[in-house]
Short mmCIF file of N, CA, C and O in Angstrom, two decimals:
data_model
loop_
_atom_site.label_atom_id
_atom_site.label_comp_id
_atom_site.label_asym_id
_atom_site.label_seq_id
_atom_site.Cartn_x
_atom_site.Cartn_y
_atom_site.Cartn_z
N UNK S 1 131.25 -97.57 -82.45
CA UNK S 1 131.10 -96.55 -83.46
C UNK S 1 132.24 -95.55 -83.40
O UNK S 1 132.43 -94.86 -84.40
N UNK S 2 133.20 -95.34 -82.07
CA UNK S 2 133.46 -94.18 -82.19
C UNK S 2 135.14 -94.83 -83.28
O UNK S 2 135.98 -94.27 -83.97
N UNK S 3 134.92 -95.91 -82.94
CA UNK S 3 136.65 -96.63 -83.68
C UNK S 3 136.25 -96.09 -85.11
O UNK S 3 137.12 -95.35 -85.59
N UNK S 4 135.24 -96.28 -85.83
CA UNK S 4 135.25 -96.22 -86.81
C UNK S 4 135.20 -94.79 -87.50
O UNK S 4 135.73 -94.51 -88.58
N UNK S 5 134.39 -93.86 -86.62
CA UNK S 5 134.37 -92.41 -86.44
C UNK S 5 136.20 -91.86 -86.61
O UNK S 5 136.49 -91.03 -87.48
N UNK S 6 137.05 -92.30 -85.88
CA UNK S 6 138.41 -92.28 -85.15
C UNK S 6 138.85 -92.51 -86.76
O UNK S 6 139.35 -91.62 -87.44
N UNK S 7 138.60 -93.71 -87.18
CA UNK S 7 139.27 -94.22 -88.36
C UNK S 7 139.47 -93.14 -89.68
O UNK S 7 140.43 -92.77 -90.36
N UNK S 8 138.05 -92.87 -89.66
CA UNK S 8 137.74 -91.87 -90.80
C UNK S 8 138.33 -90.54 -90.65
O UNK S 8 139.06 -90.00 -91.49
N UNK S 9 137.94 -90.01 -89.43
CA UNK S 9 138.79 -88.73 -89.32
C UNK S 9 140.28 -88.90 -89.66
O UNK S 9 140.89 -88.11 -90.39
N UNK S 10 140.84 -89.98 -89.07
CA UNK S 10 142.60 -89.98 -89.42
C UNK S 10 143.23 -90.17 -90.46
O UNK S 10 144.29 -89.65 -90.80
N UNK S 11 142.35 -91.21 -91.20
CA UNK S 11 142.86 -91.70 -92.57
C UNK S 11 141.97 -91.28 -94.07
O UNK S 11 142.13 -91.84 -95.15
N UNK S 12 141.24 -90.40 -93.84
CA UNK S 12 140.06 -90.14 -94.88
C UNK S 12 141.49 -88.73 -95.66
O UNK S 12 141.61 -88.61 -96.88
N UNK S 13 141.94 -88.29 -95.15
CA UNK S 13 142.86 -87.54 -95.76
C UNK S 13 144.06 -88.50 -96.87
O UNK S 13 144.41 -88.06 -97.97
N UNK S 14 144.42 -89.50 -96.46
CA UNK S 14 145.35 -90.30 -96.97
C UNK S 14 144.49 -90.72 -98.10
O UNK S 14 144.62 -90.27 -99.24
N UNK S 15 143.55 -91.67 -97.74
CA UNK S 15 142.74 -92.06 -99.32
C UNK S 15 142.03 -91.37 -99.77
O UNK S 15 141.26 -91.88 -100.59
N UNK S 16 141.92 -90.06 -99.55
CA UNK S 16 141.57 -88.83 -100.50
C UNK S 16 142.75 -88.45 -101.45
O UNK S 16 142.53 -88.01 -102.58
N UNK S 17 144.23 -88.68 -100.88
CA UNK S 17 144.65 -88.06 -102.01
C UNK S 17 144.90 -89.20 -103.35
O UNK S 17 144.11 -90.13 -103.49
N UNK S 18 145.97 -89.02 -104.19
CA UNK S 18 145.80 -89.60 -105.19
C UNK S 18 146.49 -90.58 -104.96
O UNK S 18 146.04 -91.70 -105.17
N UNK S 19 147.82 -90.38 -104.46
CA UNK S 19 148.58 -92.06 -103.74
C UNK S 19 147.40 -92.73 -102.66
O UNK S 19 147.72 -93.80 -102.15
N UNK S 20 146.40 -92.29 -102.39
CA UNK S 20 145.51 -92.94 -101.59
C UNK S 20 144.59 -93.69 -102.33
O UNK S 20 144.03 -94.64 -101.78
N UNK S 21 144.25 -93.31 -103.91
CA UNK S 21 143.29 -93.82 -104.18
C UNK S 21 144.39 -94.83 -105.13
O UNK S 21 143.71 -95.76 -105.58
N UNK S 22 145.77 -94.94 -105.56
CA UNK S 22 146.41 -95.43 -106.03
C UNK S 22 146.70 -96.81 -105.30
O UNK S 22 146.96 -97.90 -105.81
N UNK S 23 146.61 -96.54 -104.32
CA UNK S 23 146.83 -97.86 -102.96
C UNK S 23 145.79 -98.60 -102.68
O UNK S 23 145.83 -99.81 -102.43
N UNK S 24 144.51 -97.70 -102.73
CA UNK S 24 143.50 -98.57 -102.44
C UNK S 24 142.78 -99.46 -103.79
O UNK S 24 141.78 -100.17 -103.70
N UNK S 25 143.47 -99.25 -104.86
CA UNK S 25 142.81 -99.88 -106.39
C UNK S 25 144.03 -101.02 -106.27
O UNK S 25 143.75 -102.21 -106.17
N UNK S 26 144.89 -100.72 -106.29
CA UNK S 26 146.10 -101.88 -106.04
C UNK S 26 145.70 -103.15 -104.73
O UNK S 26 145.64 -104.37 -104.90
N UNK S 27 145.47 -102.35 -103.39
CA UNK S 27 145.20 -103.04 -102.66
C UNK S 27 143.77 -104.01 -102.52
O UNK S 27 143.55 -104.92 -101.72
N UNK S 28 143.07 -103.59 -103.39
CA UNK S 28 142.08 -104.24 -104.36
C UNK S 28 141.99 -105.44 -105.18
O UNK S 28 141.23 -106.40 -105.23
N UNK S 29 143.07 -105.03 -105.82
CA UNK S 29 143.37 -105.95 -107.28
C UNK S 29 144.18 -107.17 -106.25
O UNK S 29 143.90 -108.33 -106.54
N UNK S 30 145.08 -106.97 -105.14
CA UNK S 30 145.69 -107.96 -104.63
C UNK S 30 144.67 -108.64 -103.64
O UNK S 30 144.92 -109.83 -103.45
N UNK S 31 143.72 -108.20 -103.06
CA UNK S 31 142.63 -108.61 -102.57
C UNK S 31 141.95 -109.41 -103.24
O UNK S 31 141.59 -110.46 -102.72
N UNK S 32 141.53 -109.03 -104.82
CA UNK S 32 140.84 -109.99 -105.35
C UNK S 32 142.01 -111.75 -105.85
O UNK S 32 141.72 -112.93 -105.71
N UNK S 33 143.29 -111.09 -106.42
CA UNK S 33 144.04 -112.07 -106.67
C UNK S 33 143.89 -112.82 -105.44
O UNK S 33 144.00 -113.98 -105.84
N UNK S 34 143.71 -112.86 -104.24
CA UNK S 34 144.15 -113.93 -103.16
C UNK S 34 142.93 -114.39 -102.78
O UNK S 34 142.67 -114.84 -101.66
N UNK S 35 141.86 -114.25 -104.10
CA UNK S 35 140.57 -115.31 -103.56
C UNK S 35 139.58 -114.72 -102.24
O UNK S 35 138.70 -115.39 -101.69
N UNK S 36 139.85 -113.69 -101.99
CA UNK S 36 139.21 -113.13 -100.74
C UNK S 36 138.30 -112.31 -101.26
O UNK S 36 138.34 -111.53 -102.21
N UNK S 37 137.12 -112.73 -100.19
CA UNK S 37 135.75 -111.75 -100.63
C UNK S 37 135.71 -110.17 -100.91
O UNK S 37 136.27 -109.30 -100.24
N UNK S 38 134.87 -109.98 -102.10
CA UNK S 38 135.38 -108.47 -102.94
C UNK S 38 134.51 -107.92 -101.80
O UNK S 38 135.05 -107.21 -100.94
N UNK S 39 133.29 -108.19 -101.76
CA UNK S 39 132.08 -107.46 -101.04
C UNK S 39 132.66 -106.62 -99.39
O UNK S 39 131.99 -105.90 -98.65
N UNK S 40 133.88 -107.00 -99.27
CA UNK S 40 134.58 -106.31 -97.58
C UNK S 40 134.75 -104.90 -98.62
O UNK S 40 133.88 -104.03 -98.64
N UNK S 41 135.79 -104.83 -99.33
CA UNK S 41 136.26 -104.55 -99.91
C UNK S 41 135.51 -103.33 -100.59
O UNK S 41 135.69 -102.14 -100.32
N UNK S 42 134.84 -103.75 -101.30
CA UNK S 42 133.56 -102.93 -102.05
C UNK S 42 132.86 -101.93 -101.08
O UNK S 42 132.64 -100.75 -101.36
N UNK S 43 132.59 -102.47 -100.06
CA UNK S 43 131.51 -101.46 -98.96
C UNK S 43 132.50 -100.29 -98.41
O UNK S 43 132.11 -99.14 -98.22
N UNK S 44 133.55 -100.63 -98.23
CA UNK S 44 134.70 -99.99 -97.73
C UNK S 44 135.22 -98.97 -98.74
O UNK S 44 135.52 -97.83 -98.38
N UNK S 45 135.35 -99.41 -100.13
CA UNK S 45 135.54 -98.49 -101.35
C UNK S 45 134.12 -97.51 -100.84
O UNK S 45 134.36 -96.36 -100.49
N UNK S 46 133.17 -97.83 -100.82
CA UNK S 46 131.84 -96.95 -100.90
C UNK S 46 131.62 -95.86 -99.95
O UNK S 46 131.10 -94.76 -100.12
N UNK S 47 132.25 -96.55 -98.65
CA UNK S 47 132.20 -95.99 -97.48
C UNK S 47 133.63 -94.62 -97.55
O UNK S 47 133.48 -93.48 -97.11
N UNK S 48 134.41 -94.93 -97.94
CA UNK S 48 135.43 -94.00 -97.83
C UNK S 48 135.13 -92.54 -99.15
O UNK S 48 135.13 -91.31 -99.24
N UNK S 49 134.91 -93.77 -99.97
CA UNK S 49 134.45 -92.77 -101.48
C UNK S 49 133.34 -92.43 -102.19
O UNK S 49 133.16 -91.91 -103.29
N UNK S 50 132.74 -92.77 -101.44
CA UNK S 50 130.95 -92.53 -101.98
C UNK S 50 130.53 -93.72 -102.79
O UNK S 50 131.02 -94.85 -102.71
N UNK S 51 129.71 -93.39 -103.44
CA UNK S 51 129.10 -94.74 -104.34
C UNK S 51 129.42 -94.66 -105.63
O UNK S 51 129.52 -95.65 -106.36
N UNK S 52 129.67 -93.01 -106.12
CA UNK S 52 130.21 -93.52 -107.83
C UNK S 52 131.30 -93.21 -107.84
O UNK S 52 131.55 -92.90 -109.00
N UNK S 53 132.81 -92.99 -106.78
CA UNK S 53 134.07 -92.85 -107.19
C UNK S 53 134.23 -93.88 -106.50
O UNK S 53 135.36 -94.22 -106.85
N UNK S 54 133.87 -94.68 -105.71
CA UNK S 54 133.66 -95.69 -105.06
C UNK S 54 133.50 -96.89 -105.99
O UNK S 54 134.46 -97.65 -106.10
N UNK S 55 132.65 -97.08 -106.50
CA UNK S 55 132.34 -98.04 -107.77
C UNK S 55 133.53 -98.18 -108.70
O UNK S 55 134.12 -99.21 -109.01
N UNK S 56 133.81 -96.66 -109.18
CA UNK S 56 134.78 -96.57 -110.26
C UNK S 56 136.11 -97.13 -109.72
O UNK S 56 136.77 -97.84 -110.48
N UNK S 57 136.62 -96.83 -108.35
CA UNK S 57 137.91 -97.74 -107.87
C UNK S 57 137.44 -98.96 -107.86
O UNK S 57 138.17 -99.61 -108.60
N UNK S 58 136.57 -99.64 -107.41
CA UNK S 58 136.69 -101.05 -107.07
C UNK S 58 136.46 -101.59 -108.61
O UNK S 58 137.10 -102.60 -108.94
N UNK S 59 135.56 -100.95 -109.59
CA UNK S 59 136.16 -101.88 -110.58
C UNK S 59 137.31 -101.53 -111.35
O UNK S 59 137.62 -102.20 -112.34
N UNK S 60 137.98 -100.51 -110.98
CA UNK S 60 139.41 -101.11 -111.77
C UNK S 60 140.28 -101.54 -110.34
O UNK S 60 141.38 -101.00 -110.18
N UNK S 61 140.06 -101.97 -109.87
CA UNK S 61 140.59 -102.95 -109.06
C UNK S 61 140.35 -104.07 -109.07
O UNK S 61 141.21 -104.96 -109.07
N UNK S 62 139.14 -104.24 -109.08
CA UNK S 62 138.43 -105.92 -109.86
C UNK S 62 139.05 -106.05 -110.83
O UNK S 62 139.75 -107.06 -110.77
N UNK S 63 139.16 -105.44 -111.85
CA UNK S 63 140.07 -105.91 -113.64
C UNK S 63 141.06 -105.82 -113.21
O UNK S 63 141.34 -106.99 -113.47
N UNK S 64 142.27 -105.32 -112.55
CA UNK S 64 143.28 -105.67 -112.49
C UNK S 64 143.78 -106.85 -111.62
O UNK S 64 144.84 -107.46 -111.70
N UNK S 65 142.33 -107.06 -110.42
CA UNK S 65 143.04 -108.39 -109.86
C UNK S 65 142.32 -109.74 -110.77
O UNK S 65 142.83 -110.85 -110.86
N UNK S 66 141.09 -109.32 -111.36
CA UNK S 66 140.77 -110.16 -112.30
C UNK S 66 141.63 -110.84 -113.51
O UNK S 66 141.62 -111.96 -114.02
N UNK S 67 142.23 -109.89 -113.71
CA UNK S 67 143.41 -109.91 -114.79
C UNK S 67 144.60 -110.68 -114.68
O UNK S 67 145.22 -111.46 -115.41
N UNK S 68 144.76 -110.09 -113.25
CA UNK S 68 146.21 -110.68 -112.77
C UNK S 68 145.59 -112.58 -112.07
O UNK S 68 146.42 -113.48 -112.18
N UNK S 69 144.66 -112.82 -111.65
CA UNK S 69 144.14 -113.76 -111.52
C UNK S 69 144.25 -115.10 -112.54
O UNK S 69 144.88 -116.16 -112.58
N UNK S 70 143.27 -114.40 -113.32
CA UNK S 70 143.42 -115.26 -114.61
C UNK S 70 144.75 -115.51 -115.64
O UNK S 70 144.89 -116.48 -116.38
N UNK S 71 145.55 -114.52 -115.52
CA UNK S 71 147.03 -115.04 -115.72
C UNK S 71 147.33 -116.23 -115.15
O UNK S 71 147.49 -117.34 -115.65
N UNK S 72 147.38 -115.78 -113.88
CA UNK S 72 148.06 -116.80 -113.09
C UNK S 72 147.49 -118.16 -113.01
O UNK S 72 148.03 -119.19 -112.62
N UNK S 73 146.37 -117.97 -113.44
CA UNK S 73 145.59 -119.93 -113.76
C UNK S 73 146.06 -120.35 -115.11
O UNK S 73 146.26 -121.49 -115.53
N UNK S 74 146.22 -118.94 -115.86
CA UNK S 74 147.09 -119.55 -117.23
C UNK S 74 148.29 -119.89 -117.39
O UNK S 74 148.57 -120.41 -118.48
N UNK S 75 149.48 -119.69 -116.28
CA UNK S 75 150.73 -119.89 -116.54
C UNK S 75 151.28 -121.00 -114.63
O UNK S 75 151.48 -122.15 -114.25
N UNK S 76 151.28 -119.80 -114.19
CA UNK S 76 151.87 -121.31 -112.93
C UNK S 76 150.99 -121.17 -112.11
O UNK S 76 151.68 -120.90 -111.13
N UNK S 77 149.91 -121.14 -111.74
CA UNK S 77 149.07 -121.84 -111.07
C UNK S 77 147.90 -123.03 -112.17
O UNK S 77 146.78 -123.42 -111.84
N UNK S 78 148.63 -123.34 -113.43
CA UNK S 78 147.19 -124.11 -114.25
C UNK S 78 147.60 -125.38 -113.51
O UNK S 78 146.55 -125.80 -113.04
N UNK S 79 149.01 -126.54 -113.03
CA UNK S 79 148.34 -127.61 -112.78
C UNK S 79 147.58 -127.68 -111.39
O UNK S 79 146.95 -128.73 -111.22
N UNK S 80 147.55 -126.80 -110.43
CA UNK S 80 146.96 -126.56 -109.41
C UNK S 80 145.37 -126.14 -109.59
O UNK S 80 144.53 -126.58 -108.81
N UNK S 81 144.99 -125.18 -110.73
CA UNK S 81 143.84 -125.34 -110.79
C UNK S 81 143.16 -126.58 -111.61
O UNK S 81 141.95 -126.77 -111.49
N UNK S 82 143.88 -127.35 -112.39
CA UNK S 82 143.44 -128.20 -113.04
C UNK S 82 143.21 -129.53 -112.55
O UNK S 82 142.45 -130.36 -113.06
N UNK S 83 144.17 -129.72 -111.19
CA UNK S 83 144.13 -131.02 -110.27
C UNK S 83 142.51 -130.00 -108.95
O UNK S 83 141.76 -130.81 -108.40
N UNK S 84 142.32 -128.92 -108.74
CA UNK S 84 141.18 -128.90 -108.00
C UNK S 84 140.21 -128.35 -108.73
O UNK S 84 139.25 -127.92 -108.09
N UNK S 85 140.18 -128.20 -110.30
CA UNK S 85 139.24 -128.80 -111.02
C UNK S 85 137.89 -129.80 -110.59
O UNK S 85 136.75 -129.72 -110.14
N UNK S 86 139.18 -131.05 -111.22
CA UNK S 86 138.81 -132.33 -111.11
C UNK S 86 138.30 -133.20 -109.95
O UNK S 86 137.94 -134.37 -109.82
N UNK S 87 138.48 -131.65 -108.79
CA UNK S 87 138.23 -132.73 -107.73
C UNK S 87 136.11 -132.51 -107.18
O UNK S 87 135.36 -132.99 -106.32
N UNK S 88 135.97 -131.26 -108.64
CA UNK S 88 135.02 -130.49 -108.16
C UNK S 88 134.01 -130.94 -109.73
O UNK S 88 133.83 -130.29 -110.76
N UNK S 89 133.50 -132.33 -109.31
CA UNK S 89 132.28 -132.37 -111.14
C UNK S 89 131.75 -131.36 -112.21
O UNK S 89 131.88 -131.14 -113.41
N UNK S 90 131.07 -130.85 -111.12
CA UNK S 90 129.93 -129.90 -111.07
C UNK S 90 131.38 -128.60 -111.88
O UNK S 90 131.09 -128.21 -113.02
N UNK S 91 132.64 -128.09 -111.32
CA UNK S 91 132.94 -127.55 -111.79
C UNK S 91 133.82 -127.81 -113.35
O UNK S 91 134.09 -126.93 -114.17
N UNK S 92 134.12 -129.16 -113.47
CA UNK S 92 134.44 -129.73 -114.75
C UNK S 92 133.26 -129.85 -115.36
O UNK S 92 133.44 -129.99 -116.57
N UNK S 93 132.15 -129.86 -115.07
CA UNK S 93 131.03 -130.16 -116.13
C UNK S 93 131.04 -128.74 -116.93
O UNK S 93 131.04 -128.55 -118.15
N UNK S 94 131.05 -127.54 -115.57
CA UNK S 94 131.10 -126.18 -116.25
C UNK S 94 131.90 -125.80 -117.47
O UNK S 94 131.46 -125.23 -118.47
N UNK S 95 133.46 -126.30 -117.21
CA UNK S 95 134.73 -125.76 -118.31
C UNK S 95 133.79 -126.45 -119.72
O UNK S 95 133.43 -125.71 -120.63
N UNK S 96 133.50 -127.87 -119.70
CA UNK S 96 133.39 -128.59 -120.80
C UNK S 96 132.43 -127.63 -121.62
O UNK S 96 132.67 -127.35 -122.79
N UNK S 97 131.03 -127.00 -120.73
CA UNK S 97 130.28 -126.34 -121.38
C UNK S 97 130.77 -124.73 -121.69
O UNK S 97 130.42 -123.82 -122.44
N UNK S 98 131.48 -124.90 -120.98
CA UNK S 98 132.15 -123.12 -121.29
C UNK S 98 133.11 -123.74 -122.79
O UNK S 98 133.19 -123.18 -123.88
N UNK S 99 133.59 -124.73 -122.46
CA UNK S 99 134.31 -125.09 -124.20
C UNK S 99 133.23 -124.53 -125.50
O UNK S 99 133.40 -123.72 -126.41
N UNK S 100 132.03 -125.40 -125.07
CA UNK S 100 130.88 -125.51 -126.16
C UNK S 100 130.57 -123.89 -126.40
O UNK S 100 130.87 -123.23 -127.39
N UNK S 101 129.90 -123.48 -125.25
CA UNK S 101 128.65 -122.07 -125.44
C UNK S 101 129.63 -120.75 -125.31
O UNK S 101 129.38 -119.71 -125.92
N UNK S 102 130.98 -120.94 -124.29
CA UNK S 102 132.11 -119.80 -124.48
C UNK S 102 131.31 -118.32 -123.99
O UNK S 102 130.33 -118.44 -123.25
N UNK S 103 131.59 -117.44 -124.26
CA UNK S 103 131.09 -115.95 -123.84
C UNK S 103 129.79 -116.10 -123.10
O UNK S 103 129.85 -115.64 -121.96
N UNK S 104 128.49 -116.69 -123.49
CA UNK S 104 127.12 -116.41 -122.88
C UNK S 104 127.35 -117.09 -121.63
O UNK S 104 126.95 -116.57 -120.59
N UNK S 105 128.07 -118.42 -121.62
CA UNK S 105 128.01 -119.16 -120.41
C UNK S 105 128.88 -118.53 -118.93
O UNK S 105 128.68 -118.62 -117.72
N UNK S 106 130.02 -117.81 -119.89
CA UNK S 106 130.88 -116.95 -118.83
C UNK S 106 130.21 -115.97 -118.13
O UNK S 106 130.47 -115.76 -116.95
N UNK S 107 129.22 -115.27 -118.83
CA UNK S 107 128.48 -114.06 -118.10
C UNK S 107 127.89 -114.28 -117.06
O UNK S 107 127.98 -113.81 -115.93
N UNK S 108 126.89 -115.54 -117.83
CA UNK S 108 125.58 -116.10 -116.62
C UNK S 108 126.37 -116.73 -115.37
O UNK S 108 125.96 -116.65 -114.21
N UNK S 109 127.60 -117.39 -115.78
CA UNK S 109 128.43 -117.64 -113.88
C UNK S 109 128.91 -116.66 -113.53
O UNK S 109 129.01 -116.51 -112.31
N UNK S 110 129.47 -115.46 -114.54
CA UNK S 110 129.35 -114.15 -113.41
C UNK S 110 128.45 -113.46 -112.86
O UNK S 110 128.79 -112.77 -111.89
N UNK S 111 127.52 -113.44 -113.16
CA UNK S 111 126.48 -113.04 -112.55
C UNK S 111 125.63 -113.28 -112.05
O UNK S 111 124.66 -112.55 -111.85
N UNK S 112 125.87 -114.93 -111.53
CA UNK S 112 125.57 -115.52 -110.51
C UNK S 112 126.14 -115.82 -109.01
O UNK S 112 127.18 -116.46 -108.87
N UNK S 113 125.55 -115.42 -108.11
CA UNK S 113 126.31 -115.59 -106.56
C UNK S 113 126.00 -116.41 -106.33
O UNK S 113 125.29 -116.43 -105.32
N UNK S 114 126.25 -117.61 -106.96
CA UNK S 114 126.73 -119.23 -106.26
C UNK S 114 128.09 -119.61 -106.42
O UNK S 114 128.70 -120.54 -105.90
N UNK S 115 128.53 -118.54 -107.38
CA UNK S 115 129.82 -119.09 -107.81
C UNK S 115 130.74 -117.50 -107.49
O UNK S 115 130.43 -116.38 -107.87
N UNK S 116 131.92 -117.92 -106.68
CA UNK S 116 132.59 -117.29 -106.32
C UNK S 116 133.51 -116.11 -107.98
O UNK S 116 133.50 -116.63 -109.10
N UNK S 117 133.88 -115.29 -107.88
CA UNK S 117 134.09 -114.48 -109.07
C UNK S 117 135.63 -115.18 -108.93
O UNK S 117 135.98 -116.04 -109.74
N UNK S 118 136.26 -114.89 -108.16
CA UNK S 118 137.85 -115.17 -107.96
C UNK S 118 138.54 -116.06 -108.52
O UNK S 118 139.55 -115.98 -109.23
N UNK S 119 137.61 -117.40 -107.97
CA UNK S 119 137.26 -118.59 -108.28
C UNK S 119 137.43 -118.95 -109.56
O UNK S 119 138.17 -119.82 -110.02
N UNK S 120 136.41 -117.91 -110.31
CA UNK S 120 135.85 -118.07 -111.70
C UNK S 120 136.94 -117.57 -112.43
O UNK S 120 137.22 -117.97 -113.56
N UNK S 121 137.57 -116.67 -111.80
CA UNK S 121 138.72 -115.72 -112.79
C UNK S 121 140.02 -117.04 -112.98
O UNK S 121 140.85 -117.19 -113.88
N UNK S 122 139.75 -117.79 -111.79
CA UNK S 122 141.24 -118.55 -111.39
C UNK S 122 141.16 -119.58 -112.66
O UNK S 122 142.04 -119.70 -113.51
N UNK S 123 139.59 -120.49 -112.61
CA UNK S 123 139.84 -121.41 -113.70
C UNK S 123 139.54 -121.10 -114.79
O UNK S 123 140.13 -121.78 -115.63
N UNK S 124 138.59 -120.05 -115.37
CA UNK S 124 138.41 -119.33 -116.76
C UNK S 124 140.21 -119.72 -117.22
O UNK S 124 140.52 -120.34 -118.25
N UNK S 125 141.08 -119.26 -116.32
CA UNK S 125 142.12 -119.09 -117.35
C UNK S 125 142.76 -120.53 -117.11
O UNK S 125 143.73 -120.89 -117.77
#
């Protein structure tokens, strides 16, 4: 306990100020681009910033690595997601029906925790 005690006292000044909260929404958005679990991430936004300036960084950190994510399945990472696609049925069965139903079907896999968000951002695009 006391590392973490240690932690806060030293660095709670840095991500208080505004290059602090500028670093930690960035360092966010690159967190989510590299496929790595938001939920570290999220508790840590909460823990440093409470729960509603806390919230408010991590999701614009989510949309911007969401953003920057799904680019990148649209331009040079598509034959890489499109060859581990195919290697996944269950997730080609999904695109075909996301072709058909589009918006309702996107929600219900986001807002389901079986399916990774990152994941979802990578082949959505």
């Amino acid at each position: 306990m006391n590392l973490l005690e240690d932690f806060l006292q030293n660095k709670v000044h840095f991500f208080a100020s505004p290059f602090g909260i500028v670093f930690f929404i960035l360092f966010y958005a690159i967190w989510v681009t590299l496929l790595l679990p938001g939920s570290w991430m999220t508790m840590f936004g909460g823990l440093i910033y409470g729960s509603l300036n806390g919230s408010v960084f991590v999701f614009f950190g989510a949309i911007i690595g969401a953003s920057f994510t799904f680019y990148s399945g649209r331009t040079f990472l598509k034959t890489w997601s499109q060859r581990r696609l195919s290697d996944f049925p269950k997730l080609h069965a999904i695109e075909k029906a996301i072709s058909n139903e589009g918006l309702r079907l996107i929600i219900l896999t986001r807002l389901s925790p079986a399916f990774p968000f990152g994941l979802l951002n990578l082949f959505y695009g």
